Amino acid sequence: MSQLQENLNRAEGYLKRFRETGVLNHIDGDSVPAASGATFDTISPVDLKPIASVAKSGAQDIDRAVQAADKAFKTWSKTPGKERRAILIKVAEAIEARAEEIAFTECMDTGQALRFMSKAAIRGAANFRFFADKAPGAEDGVALRNENQMNVTSRRPLGPVGVITPWNTPFMLSTWKIAPALASGCTVVHKPAEFSPMTAKLLVEIAEEAGLPKGVLNLVNGFGEDAGKALTEHLGIKAIAFVGESRTGQMIMAQAAPTLKRFHFELGGKNPVIVFDDADLDRAADAASFMIYSLNGERCTSSSRLLVHDTIYEDFTRRVAEVANKIKVGHPLDPETVVGPLIHPEHKKKVLSYFDKARAEGATIAAGGEKCGDEGCYIRPTLFTQATNDMSISQEEIFGPVLTAIPFKDEEEALRIANDTQYGLSAYLWTNDLNRAMRMTDELEAGMMWVNSENVRHLPAPFGGVKSSGIGRDGGDWSFDFYMELVNVSFPRKMHQVSKLG
Ligand code: NAD
């Protein structure tokens, strides 16, 4: 039996329960259908066949989940940090123990290749461990003294919070938002993306089996315009941690305005990778290719604009085209696959539309530029060359394995092109000139920059974007700043003169 067939059989074993029961909500420790009984199908991008029916929830389900989160908050927020830490470490261990189930389910639900998804659970567990270790000190503050007063700060968990996640690497991203919320003492109502609901259900089950008290993490499935909207509008929700498109972030901000919520937004990107002719070009070509063609290019930090020094433009883009042409596009459970099917036929249609736009705008298609096979959501890794930064392929987030290469003549032009976008999530810079790297990173408009490297995450480092790419940072202690309220208490240091009015 081939490895793919063996993996398919194992995946079927994991999916069987979802095929039988559907993907239910999880509220106050119970698996429940939507109050209305409504469902929708989640389809596999491999063959467009339904995998399971999913609870199609609305305001009533959100309200139930918020009530459960509110009740649980009274105890969870007072549970000592050491105890929260111990429970969250157990969650991390339980995630690791079910790594294969998580990976196979994610591959079938999202089309992401197993070679990358096999690490999703490991990274998800790492997120839980990292934030668990910070739970005991989450409330700590500082003492600020002057001659009269001693000010003492501390942090308190905000209350029940809403976490709204997208369909790209949904398991990993959910843990990245949920783990710090739980570590800080908040309780959570999670609304995962309608295109990829399955591993969110695994997460809440795993967490409760590992000892997370019921009601601390609640899951409500459904569409953004009903379940998502109701979550953002609910008075009982104190903050919204949102990962998704910039346009959706705008809507959420407007929806939540009447209830004055705190926001953390991780939004879209059109991230430049800038390659100067003094760089290590072998490493730069590998990194630039990896950052757009791994994870199907469905990655917020993907380097989707390749800015290349004009002296090496022909040679460098030829190297990247060679890589793109060699990439194996195939079934996500095939261990050899690098690029699997895109998440959904709607998204495939959107990505394909940019192939026509590129031609119409006068760019050259140096690799790919077409769909791949007739079944499923497969497209070929694509490279556009001879592009200019005003083209739609340079300005709009395509969110697929599609790279736009633009030449530049000097530092000034590289910087101007790099910053000429509404987005500012990440930027990648390749040069062996340290002074140039300093000058460029001083001026690049991006929340995160990597010099001579692809995106290598360090969990204590801040994560987030500027401009239309986001508001706020997480990672390290910044996640606790978001999920906790800072309070200050002032004590007199001596019997000072209280002002008298009469
Ligand atoms: P999306 O904005 O369409 O959906 C994200 C989530 O928001 C889904 O759960 C959806 O149901 C919900 N939603 C939609 N409308 C809503 C509304 N009116 N109210 C409340 N919730 C609503 O995004 P997507 O297509 O699922 O994901 C891809 C996008 O996510 C890309 O733009 C990508 O760059 C971005 N992303 C950003 C980061 C980051 O860290 N900056 C990380 C991953 C993905």
Tab-separated table of C-alpha atoms in Angstrom, residues 14 123 164-165 262 326 464 468 471:
chain	number	residue	atom	x	y	z
A	14	TYR	CA	-10.188	10.225	12.355
A	123	ARG	CA	3.631	24.416	17.488
A	164	ILE	CA	-12.358	34.837	15.885
A	165	THR	CA	-9.972	32.896	13.659
A	262	ARG	CA	-10.908	46.168	23.262
A	326	LYS	CA	9.701	21.726	-9.607
A	464	GLY	CA	1.770	42.066	14.596
A	468	SER	CA	-3.912	47.992	7.429
A	471	ILE	CA	-3.665	46.786	15.612
